């Protein structure tokens, strides 16, 4: 049995991500952090990203200002979008030592047209996927063995937002992880803040610990998206 689990986290919750390092370390997991507003980070946040990179985690782009790709391209054109939202983000992240080789879509807003524009800059793009307890539907997020698609499906694992709890779908995720292990497949998960309580979308640290322990027990490798080969399958 093998298979791969890619953990990803979005936005700018750098302090929480740094605090969660022991959870990832305990399971030998490496994650990919998709950062927005890379030009506005304060000294502590910049140092935090340095720590995550030093640990072997990867940092990708989540855009400069979290603009929706589709509407911003409509408004500014392909080149205008890249100049406004993407190129400055890549530049700021590279100055911090990140590869910025991958991109996660803000609000999961993508289309074939936005993929084509963004693949001019990135090797892999992370799209979204349904958060459903229905296993057949959830399996859409499982990436079969072989070259990974340039546009990766993913599954959300946040436990809540503010006081509102999200779908309790631990059983569905367990079934998906088993499926990934049995078929030498891959699965990309995404979350935001890592905290017991947060106004933002957040993954409870105890739930993160559970997920990585489960993946480890199944023998899943937990590498960063930067570990994917340069050649993906073309969309
Ligand atoms: Zn976001």
Coordinates of N, CA and C and ligand atoms in Angstrom, one line a residue:
X1 N 0.8 -1.2 0.0 CA 0.0 0.0 0.0 C 0.9 1.3 0.0
X2 N 0.5 2.2 -0.8 CA 1.2 3.5 -0.7 C 0.1 4.6 -0.9
X3 N 0.5 5.6 -1.6 CA -0.5 6.7 -1.8 C 0.1 8.0 -1.2
X4 N -0.5 9.1 -1.6 CA 0.0 10.4 -1.1 C -1.1 11.3 -0.6
X5 N -0.9 12.0 0.4 CA -1.8 13.0 1.0 C -1.1 14.3 0.9
X6 N -1.7 15.3 0.3 CA -1.1 16.7 0.2 C -1.9 17.6 1.1
X7 N -1.4 18.1 2.2 CA -2.1 19.0 3.1 C -1.8 20.4 2.6
X8 N -2.8 21.2 2.5 CA -2.6 22.6 2.1 C -3.4 23.6 2.9
X9 N -2.9 24.8 3.1 CA -3.5 25.8 4.0 C -3.4 27.1 3.3
X10 N -4.5 27.8 3.4 CA -4.7 29.1 2.6 C -4.8 30.3 3.5
X11 N -4.4 31.4 2.8 CA -4.6 32.8 3.3 C -3.4 33.3 4.0
X12 N -3.5 33.7 5.3 CA -2.4 34.4 6.0 C -2.4 34.1 7.4
X13 N -2.6 32.8 7.8 CA -2.7 32.5 9.2 C -1.3 32.0 9.7
X14 N -0.3 32.8 9.4 CA 1.1 32.3 9.6 C 1.4 31.9 11.0
X15 N 0.9 32.7 12.0 CA 1.2 32.4 13.4 C 0.6 31.1 13.8
X16 N -0.6 30.8 13.4 CA -1.2 29.5 13.7 C -0.5 28.4 13.0
X17 N -0.1 28.6 11.8 CA 0.6 27.5 11.0 C 1.9 27.2 11.7
X18 N 2.6 28.2 12.2 CA 3.9 28.0 12.9 C 3.6 27.2 14.2
X19 N 2.6 27.6 14.9 CA 2.2 26.9 16.1 C 1.9 25.4 15.9
X20 N 1.4 25.1 14.7 CA 1.0 23.7 14.4 C 2.1 22.8 14.0
X21 N 3.3 23.4 13.9 CA 4.5 22.6 13.4 C 4.6 21.3 14.1
X22 N 4.5 21.2 15.4 CA 4.7 19.9 16.1 C 3.7 18.9 15.7
X23 N 2.5 19.3 15.3 CA 1.5 18.3 14.9 C 2.0 17.6 13.6
X24 N 2.5 18.5 12.7 CA 2.9 18.0 11.4 C 4.2 17.2 11.6
X25 N 5.1 17.7 12.4 CA 6.4 16.9 12.6 C 6.1 15.6 13.2
X26 N 5.2 15.5 14.1 CA 4.9 14.2 14.8 C 4.5 13.1 13.8
X27 N 3.9 13.5 12.7 CA 3.5 12.5 11.7 C 4.4 12.5 10.5
X28 N 5.5 13.2 10.6 CA 6.4 13.3 9.4 C 5.8 13.9 8.2
X29 N 4.8 14.8 8.5 CA 4.1 15.5 7.4 C 4.7 16.8 6.9
X30 N 4.7 17.0 5.6 CA 5.1 18.3 5.1 C 3.9 18.9 4.4
X31 N 3.7 20.2 4.5 CA 2.5 20.8 3.9 C 2.8 21.9 3.0
X32 N 1.8 22.4 2.3 CA 2.0 23.5 1.3 C 1.1 24.7 1.8
X33 N 1.7 25.8 2.0 CA 1.0 27.0 2.5 C 0.8 28.0 1.4
X34 N -0.5 28.4 1.1 CA -0.8 29.3 0.0 C -1.0 30.7 0.6
X35 N -0.1 31.6 0.3 CA -0.1 32.9 1.1 C -0.6 34.0 0.2
X36 N -1.5 34.8 0.7 CA -1.9 36.1 0.1 C -1.2 37.2 0.8
X37 N -1.3 38.4 0.1 CA -0.8 39.6 0.7 C 0.7 39.5 1.1
X38 N 1.5 38.8 0.3 CA 2.9 38.6 0.6 C 3.7 39.8 0.8
X39 N 3.2 40.9 0.2 CA 3.9 42.2 0.3 C 3.6 43.0 1.6
X40 N 2.6 42.5 2.3 CA 2.2 43.2 3.5 C 2.5 42.5 4.8
X41 N 3.3 41.4 4.7 CA 3.6 40.7 5.9 C 4.5 41.5 6.8
X42 N 4.2 41.4 8.1 CA 5.1 42.0 9.1 C 6.3 41.1 9.4
X43 N 7.2 41.7 10.2 CA 8.5 40.9 10.5 C 8.2 39.5 11.0
X44 N 7.2 39.4 12.0 CA 7.0 38.2 12.6 C 6.4 37.1 11.6
X45 N 5.6 37.6 10.7 CA 5.0 36.7 9.7 C 6.1 36.3 8.7
X46 N 7.0 37.2 8.3 CA 8.0 36.9 7.4 C 9.0 35.8 8.0
X47 N 9.3 36.0 9.3 CA 10.1 35.1 10.0 C 9.4 33.7 10.1
X48 N 8.1 33.8 10.3 CA 7.3 32.5 10.4 C 7.3 31.7 9.1
X49 N 7.2 32.4 8.0 CA 7.3 31.7 6.7 C 8.7 31.1 6.5
X50 N 9.7 31.9 7.0 CA 11.1 31.4 6.9 C 11.2 30.1 7.7
X51 N 10.6 30.0 8.9 CA 10.6 28.8 9.7 C 9.9 27.6 9.0
X52 N 8.8 27.9 8.4 CA 8.1 26.8 7.7 C 8.9 26.3 6.5
X53 N 9.5 27.2 5.8 CA 10.3 26.8 4.7 C 11.5 26.0 5.1
X54 N 12.1 26.5 6.2 CA 13.3 25.8 6.8 C 12.9 24.4 7.2
X55 N 11.7 24.2 7.7 CA 11.2 22.8 8.1 C 11.0 21.9 6.9
X56 N 11.0 22.5 5.7 CA 10.8 21.7 4.5 C 9.3 21.8 4.0
X57 N 8.5 22.7 4.5 CA 7.2 22.9 4.0 C 7.4 23.8 2.7
X58 N 6.3 23.9 1.9 CA 6.4 24.7 0.7 C 5.4 25.9 0.8
X59 N 5.8 26.9 0.1 CA 4.9 28.1 0.1 C 4.6 28.4 -1.4
X60 N 3.3 28.5 -1.6 CA 2.8 28.9 -3.0 C 2.0 30.2 -2.9
X61 N 1.5 30.6 -4.0 CA 0.7 31.8 -4.1 C -0.8 31.6 -4.0
X62 N -1.4 32.5 -3.3 CA -2.9 32.6 -3.2 C -3.4 33.9 -3.7
X63 N -2.5 34.5 -4.6 CA -2.8 35.8 -5.1 C -2.3 36.9 -4.2
X64 N -2.3 38.1 -4.8 CA -1.8 39.3 -4.1 C -2.9 39.8 -3.1
X65 N -4.1 39.8 -3.6 CA -5.2 40.4 -2.8 C -6.4 39.5 -2.8
X66 N -6.2 38.2 -3.0 CA -7.3 37.2 -2.9 C -8.4 37.6 -3.9
X67 N -8.1 38.1 -5.1 CA -9.1 38.4 -6.1 C -9.5 37.2 -6.8
X68 N -10.8 37.1 -7.1 CA -11.3 36.0 -7.9 C -10.6 36.0 -9.3
X69 N -10.1 34.9 -9.8 CA -9.4 34.8 -11.1 C -10.4 35.2 -12.2
X70 N -11.6 34.6 -12.2 CA -12.5 34.8 -13.3 C -12.9 36.2 -13.5
X71 N -13.4 36.8 -12.4 CA -13.9 38.2 -12.6 C -12.8 39.2 -12.8
X72 N -11.6 38.9 -12.2 CA -10.5 39.9 -12.4 C -10.0 39.8 -13.9
X73 N -10.0 38.6 -14.4 CA -9.6 38.5 -15.9 C -10.7 39.1 -16.8
X74 N -11.9 39.0 -16.4 CA -13.0 39.7 -17.2 C -12.7 41.2 -17.2
X75 N -12.3 41.7 -16.0 CA -12.2 43.1 -15.8 C -10.9 43.7 -16.4
X76 N -9.8 43.0 -16.2 CA -8.5 43.5 -16.6 C -7.8 42.8 -17.7
X77 N -8.4 41.7 -18.2 CA -7.7 40.9 -19.3 C -6.7 40.0 -18.7
X78 N -6.2 39.1 -19.5 CA -5.2 38.1 -19.0 C -4.0 38.8 -18.5
X79 N -3.4 39.6 -19.3 CA -2.1 40.3 -18.9 C -2.3 41.2 -17.7
X80 N -3.5 41.9 -17.7 CA -3.7 42.8 -16.6 C -3.9 42.1 -15.3
X81 N -4.5 40.9 -15.4 CA -4.7 40.1 -14.2 C -3.3 39.6 -13.6
X82 N -2.5 39.1 -14.6 CA -1.2 38.6 -14.1 C -0.4 39.8 -13.5
X83 N -0.4 40.9 -14.1 CA 0.4 42.1 -13.6 C -0.1 42.6 -12.3
X84 N -1.5 42.5 -12.1 CA -2.1 43.0 -10.9 C -2.0 42.0 -9.7
X85 N -2.3 40.8 -10.0 CA -2.6 39.8 -8.9 C -1.5 38.8 -8.7
X86 N -0.9 38.4 -9.8 CA 0.0 37.2 -9.8 C 1.5 37.5 -9.8
X87 N 1.9 38.3 -10.7 CA 3.4 38.5 -10.8 C 3.9 39.2 -9.5
X88 N 3.3 40.2 -8.9 CA 3.8 40.8 -7.7 C 3.8 39.8 -6.5
X89 N 2.8 38.9 -6.5 CA 2.8 37.8 -5.5 C 3.9 36.9 -5.6
X90 N 4.2 36.4 -6.9 CA 5.3 35.5 -7.1 C 6.6 36.2 -6.7
X91 N 6.8 37.5 -7.1 CA 8.0 38.2 -6.8 C 8.2 38.3 -5.2
X92 N 7.1 38.7 -4.5 CA 7.3 38.9 -3.1 C 7.5 37.6 -2.4
X93 N 6.9 36.5 -2.9 CA 7.1 35.2 -2.2 C 8.5 34.7 -2.5
X94 N 9.0 34.9 -3.7 CA 10.4 34.5 -4.0 C 11.4 35.2 -3.2
X95 N 11.1 36.5 -2.9 CA 12.1 37.3 -2.1 C 12.1 36.7 -0.7
X96 N 11.1 36.0 -0.3 CA 11.1 35.3 1.1 C 11.7 33.9 1.0
X97 N 12.1 33.5 -0.2 CA 12.7 32.2 -0.3 C 11.8 31.1 -0.7
X98 N 10.5 31.4 -1.1 CA 9.5 30.4 -1.5 C 9.7 30.1 -3.0
X99 N 9.3 29.0 -3.5 CA 9.3 28.7 -4.9 C 8.2 29.4 -5.6
X100 N 7.0 29.5 -5.0 CA 5.8 30.0 -5.6 C 5.6 29.3 -6.9
X101 N 5.7 28.0 -6.9 CA 5.6 27.2 -8.1 C 4.1 26.7 -8.3
X102 N 3.3 26.8 -7.2 CA 1.9 26.4 -7.3 C 1.0 27.5 -6.8
X103 N -0.2 27.4 -7.2 CA -1.2 28.5 -7.0 C -2.5 27.8 -6.5
X104 N -3.1 28.4 -5.5 CA -4.4 27.9 -5.0 C -5.4 29.0 -5.3
X105 N -6.5 28.6 -6.0 CA -7.5 29.6 -6.4 C -8.3 30.2 -5.2
X106 N -8.3 31.5 -5.0 CA -9.1 32.1 -4.0 C -10.6 31.8 -4.3
X107 N -11.3 31.4 -3.3 CA -12.7 31.0 -3.4 C -13.0 29.9 -4.3
X108 N -12.0 29.1 -4.7 CA -12.1 28.0 -5.7 C -12.8 28.5 -7.0
X109 N -12.6 29.8 -7.3 CA -13.3 30.3 -8.6 C -12.3 30.1 -9.7
X110 N -12.6 29.0 -10.6 CA -11.7 28.7 -11.7 C -12.6 28.3 -12.9
X111 N -11.9 28.4 -14.1 CA -12.5 27.9 -15.3 C -11.4 27.4 -16.2
X112 N -11.7 26.8 -17.3 CA -10.6 26.4 -18.2 C -9.8 27.6 -18.7
X113 N -10.5 28.7 -18.9 CA -9.9 29.9 -19.3 C -8.9 30.5 -18.3
X114 N -9.3 30.5 -17.0 CA -8.4 30.9 -16.0 C -7.2 30.0 -15.8
X115 N -7.5 28.7 -15.9 CA -6.4 27.7 -15.8 C -5.3 28.0 -16.9
X116 N -5.8 28.3 -18.1 CA -4.8 28.6 -19.2 C -3.9 29.8 -18.9
X117 N -4.5 30.8 -18.3 CA -3.7 32.0 -18.0 C -2.8 31.7 -16.9
X118 N -3.2 31.0 -15.8 CA -2.4 30.8 -14.6 C -1.3 29.7 -14.9
X119 N -1.5 28.8 -15.8 CA -0.5 27.8 -16.1 C 0.7 28.5 -16.9
X120 N 0.5 29.7 -17.3 CA 1.7 30.4 -17.9 C 2.7 30.8 -16.8
X121 N 2.2 30.7 -15.5 CA 3.1 31.1 -14.4 C 3.4 30.0 -13.4
X122 N 2.5 29.1 -13.3 CA 2.6 28.0 -12.3 C 2.6 26.6 -12.9
X123 N 3.3 25.7 -12.1 CA 3.3 24.3 -12.6 C 2.0 23.6 -12.2
X124 N 1.5 23.9 -11.1 CA 0.3 23.2 -10.6 C -0.7 24.3 -10.0
X125 N -2.0 24.1 -10.3 CA -3.0 24.9 -9.7 C -3.9 24.0 -8.8
X126 N -4.3 24.6 -7.7 CA -5.2 23.8 -6.8 C -6.6 24.4 -7.0
X127 N -7.5 23.6 -7.5 CA -8.9 24.0 -7.6 C -9.7 23.5 -6.3
X128 N -11.0 23.5 -6.4 CA -11.8 23.1 -5.2 C -12.3 21.7 -5.5
X129 N -13.4 21.4 -4.8 CA -14.1 20.2 -4.9 C -15.3 20.1 -3.9
X130 N -16.2 19.2 -4.1 CA -17.4 19.2 -3.2 C -17.0 18.8 -1.8
X131 N -17.6 19.4 -0.8 CA -17.5 18.9 0.5 C -18.8 18.2 0.8
X132 N -18.7 16.9 0.6 CA -19.9 16.1 0.7 C -19.7 14.8 1.5
X133 N -20.7 14.3 2.1 CA -20.5 13.1 2.9 C -20.7 11.9 1.9
X134 N -21.3 12.2 0.7 CA -21.6 11.1 -0.2 C -20.3 10.6 -0.8
X135 N -19.9 9.4 -0.6 CA -18.6 8.9 -0.9 C -18.4 8.8 -2.4
X136 N -19.4 8.5 -3.2 CA -19.2 8.4 -4.6 C -18.8 9.8 -5.2
X137 N -19.6 10.8 -4.7 CA -19.3 12.2 -5.1 C -17.9 12.7 -4.6
X138 N -17.6 12.3 -3.3 CA -16.4 12.7 -2.7 C -15.2 12.2 -3.5
X139 N -15.3 11.0 -4.1 CA -14.2 10.3 -4.8 C -13.7 11.2 -6.0
X140 N -14.5 12.1 -6.4 CA -14.0 13.0 -7.5 C -12.7 13.7 -7.1
X141 N -12.5 13.9 -5.8 CA -11.3 14.5 -5.4 C -10.0 13.6 -5.4
X142 N -10.2 12.3 -5.6 CA -9.1 11.4 -5.5 C -8.4 11.4 -6.9
X143 N -7.1 11.6 -6.9 CA -6.3 11.7 -8.1 C -5.7 10.3 -8.3
X144 N -6.0 9.7 -9.5 CA -5.5 8.3 -9.7 C -4.0 8.3 -9.8
X145 N -3.5 7.1 -9.6 CA -2.0 6.9 -9.8 C -1.6 7.3 -11.2
X146 N -0.3 7.8 -11.3 CA 0.1 8.3 -12.6 C 0.4 9.8 -12.5
X147 N 0.8 10.4 -13.6 CA 1.1 11.8 -13.6 C -0.1 12.7 -13.1
X148 N 0.2 13.6 -12.2 CA -0.9 14.4 -11.6 C -1.4 15.4 -12.6
X149 N -2.7 15.7 -12.6 CA -3.2 16.8 -13.4 C -2.6 18.1 -13.0
X150 N -2.5 19.0 -14.0 CA -2.0 20.4 -13.7 C -2.9 21.1 -12.8
X151 N -4.2 20.8 -12.9 CA -5.2 21.4 -12.0 C -5.7 20.4 -11.1
X152 N -5.3 20.5 -9.8 CA -5.6 19.5 -8.8 C -6.9 19.7 -8.2
X153 N -7.8 18.7 -8.1 CA -9.0 18.8 -7.3 C -8.6 18.7 -5.8
X154 N -9.5 19.1 -5.0 CA -9.1 19.1 -3.5 C -10.4 19.0 -2.7
X155 N -10.2 18.7 -1.4 CA -11.3 18.6 -0.5 C -11.1 19.4 0.7
X156 N -12.1 20.2 1.1 CA -11.9 21.0 2.3 C -12.0 20.2 3.6
X157 N -11.3 20.6 4.6 CA -11.3 19.9 5.9 C -11.4 20.8 7.1
X158 N -11.8 22.1 6.8 CA -12.0 22.9 8.0 C -13.1 22.4 8.9
X159 N -12.9 22.6 10.2 CA -13.9 22.1 11.1 C -15.0 23.1 11.4
X160 N -14.7 24.4 11.1 CA -15.7 25.4 11.4 C -15.3 26.8 10.9
X161 N -16.2 27.7 11.1 CA -16.0 29.2 10.9 C -16.7 29.9 11.9
X162 N -15.9 30.7 12.7 CA -16.6 31.3 13.9 C -17.2 30.3 14.8
X163 N -18.4 30.5 15.2 CA -19.1 29.5 16.1 C -19.8 28.4 15.3
X164 N -19.8 28.5 13.9 CA -20.5 27.6 13.1 C -19.6 26.4 12.7
X165 N -20.1 25.2 13.0 CA -19.4 24.0 12.7 C -19.7 23.5 11.3
X166 N -18.7 23.1 10.6 CA -18.9 22.6 9.2 C -19.3 21.1 9.3
X167 N -19.6 20.5 8.2 CA -20.0 19.1 8.0 C -19.1 18.2 8.8
X168 N -19.7 17.4 9.7 CA -18.9 16.4 10.4 C -18.7 15.2 9.5
X169 N -17.6 15.1 8.8 CA -17.4 14.2 7.7 C -16.2 13.3 7.9
X170 N -15.9 13.1 9.1 CA -14.6 12.3 9.4 C -14.7 10.9 8.8
X171 N -15.9 10.3 8.8 CA -16.0 8.9 8.2 C -15.8 8.9 6.7
X172 N -16.3 10.0 6.0 CA -16.1 10.1 4.6 C -14.6 10.2 4.3
X173 N -13.9 11.1 5.1 CA -12.5 11.3 4.8 C -11.7 10.0 5.1
X174 N -12.1 9.3 6.2 CA -11.4 8.0 6.4 C -11.6 7.0 5.2
X175 N -12.8 7.0 4.7 CA -13.0 6.1 3.5 C -12.2 6.6 2.3
X176 N -12.1 7.9 2.1 CA -11.3 8.4 1.0 C -9.8 8.1 1.2
X177 N -9.3 8.2 2.4 CA -7.9 7.9 2.7 C -7.6 6.5 2.4
X178 N -8.5 5.6 2.8 CA -8.3 4.2 2.6 C -8.3 3.9 1.1
X179 N -9.1 4.6 0.3 CA -9.2 4.4 -1.1 C -7.9 4.9 -1.7
X180 N -7.4 6.0 -1.2 CA -6.1 6.5 -1.7 C -5.0 5.5 -1.5
X181 N -4.9 5.0 -0.3 CA -3.9 4.0 0.1 C -4.0 2.7 -0.8
X182 N -5.2 2.2 -1.0 CA -5.4 1.0 -1.7 C -5.1 1.1 -3.2
X183 N -5.2 2.3 -3.8 CA -5.0 2.5 -5.2 C -3.8 3.3 -5.6
X184 N -2.9 3.5 -4.6 CA -1.7 4.3 -4.9 C -2.0 5.6 -5.5
X185 N -3.1 6.2 -4.9 CA -3.6 7.5 -5.5 C -3.1 8.6 -4.7
X186 N -3.7 9.8 -5.0 CA -3.3 11.0 -4.2 C -4.6 11.8 -3.9
X187 N -4.5 12.5 -2.8 CA -5.6 13.4 -2.4 C -5.0 14.7 -1.8
X188 N -5.6 15.8 -2.3 CA -5.2 17.1 -1.8 C -6.3 17.6 -0.8
X189 N -5.9 18.0 0.4 CA -6.8 18.6 1.3 C -6.5 20.0 1.5
X190 N -7.5 20.9 1.8 CA -7.2 22.3 2.1 C -8.0 22.7 3.4
X191 N -7.3 23.6 4.1 CA -7.9 24.3 5.3 C -7.4 25.7 5.3
X192 N -7.7 26.4 6.4 CA -7.3 27.8 6.5 C -6.5 28.0 7.8
X193 N -7.2 28.6 8.7 CA -6.5 28.8 10.1 C -6.4 27.4 10.7
X194 N -5.5 27.2 11.6 CA -5.4 26.0 12.4 C -5.6 26.5 13.9
X195 N -6.8 26.3 14.4 CA -7.1 26.8 15.7 C -8.3 26.1 16.3
X196 N -8.4 26.2 17.6 CA -9.6 25.6 18.3 C -10.8 26.5 18.0
X197 N -10.5 27.8 18.0 CA -11.6 28.8 17.7 C -11.0 29.9 16.8
X198 N -11.7 30.3 15.9 CA -11.3 31.4 15.0 C -12.5 31.9 14.2
X199 N -12.5 33.2 14.0 CA -13.6 33.8 13.2 C -13.5 33.4 11.7
X200 N -12.3 33.0 11.3 CA -12.0 32.5 9.9 C -12.4 31.1 9.8
X201 N -12.4 30.6 8.6 CA -12.5 29.1 8.4 C -11.3 28.5 9.1
X202 N -11.5 27.5 9.9 CA -10.4 26.9 10.7 C -10.5 25.4 10.8
X203 N -9.3 24.8 11.0 CA -9.3 23.4 11.2 C -8.8 23.2 12.7
X204 N -9.6 22.5 13.5 CA -9.2 22.3 14.9 C -7.9 21.5 14.9
X205 N -6.9 22.0 15.8 CA -5.6 21.3 15.8 C -5.8 19.8 16.1
X206 N -6.8 19.4 17.0 CA -7.0 18.0 17.3 C -7.4 17.2 16.1
X207 N -8.2 17.8 15.3 CA -8.7 17.2 14.0 C -7.5 17.0 13.1
X208 N -6.7 18.0 13.0 CA -5.5 17.9 12.1 C -4.6 16.8 12.6
X209 N -4.4 16.7 13.9 CA -3.6 15.6 14.5 C -4.2 14.2 14.1
X210 N -5.5 14.2 14.1 CA -6.2 12.9 13.8 C -6.0 12.5 12.3
X211 N -6.1 13.5 11.5 CA -6.0 13.3 10.0 C -4.6 12.8 9.7
X212 N -3.6 13.5 10.2 CA -2.2 13.1 9.9 C -1.8 11.7 10.5
X213 N -2.4 11.4 11.7 CA -2.1 10.1 12.3 C -2.8 9.0 11.5
X214 N -4.0 9.3 11.0 CA -4.7 8.3 10.2 C -3.9 8.0 8.9
X215 N -3.4 9.1 8.2 CA -2.7 9.0 7.0 C -1.4 8.2 7.2
X216 N -0.8 8.5 8.3 CA 0.5 7.9 8.6 C 0.3 6.4 8.8
X217 N -0.8 6.0 9.6 CA -1.1 4.6 9.8 C -1.4 3.9 8.5
X218 N -1.9 4.6 7.5 CA -2.2 3.9 6.2 C -1.0 3.9 5.3
X219 N 0.1 4.5 5.8 CA 1.3 4.5 5.0 C 1.4 5.6 3.9
X220 N 0.5 6.6 4.0 CA 0.5 7.6 3.0 C 1.7 8.6 3.2
X221 N 2.3 8.9 2.1 CA 3.4 9.9 2.1 C 2.7 11.3 2.2
X222 N 3.2 12.2 3.1 CA 2.7 13.5 3.2 C 3.8 14.5 2.8
X223 N 3.9 14.8 1.5 CA 4.9 15.7 1.0 C 4.2 17.0 0.5
X224 N 5.1 17.9 0.1 CA 4.5 19.2 -0.4 C 4.2 19.1 -1.9
X225 N 3.4 20.0 -2.4 CA 3.1 20.1 -3.8 C 4.3 20.4 -4.6
X226 N 5.3 21.0 -4.0 CA 6.6 21.2 -4.7 C 7.3 19.9 -5.0
X227 N 6.9 18.8 -4.4 CA 7.5 17.5 -4.7 C 6.9 16.8 -5.9
X228 N 5.8 17.4 -6.4 CA 5.3 16.8 -7.7 C 6.2 17.1 -8.8
X229 N 6.4 16.2 -9.7 CA 7.3 16.4 -10.8 C 6.9 17.6 -11.7
X230 N 7.8 18.1 -12.5 CA 7.6 19.2 -13.4 C 6.5 18.8 -14.5
X231 N 6.6 17.6 -14.9 CA 5.7 17.2 -15.9 C 4.4 16.6 -15.3
X232 N 3.3 17.4 -15.4 CA 2.0 16.9 -15.0 C 1.3 16.5 -16.3
X233 N 0.1 16.0 -16.1 CA -0.7 15.8 -17.3 C -1.5 17.1 -17.7
X234 N -1.5 17.3 -19.0 CA -2.0 18.6 -19.5 C -3.5 18.6 -19.4
X235 N -4.1 19.7 -19.0 CA -5.6 19.8 -18.9 C -6.2 19.7 -20.3
Ligands
LIG1 ZN1 -8.4 32.0 0.5

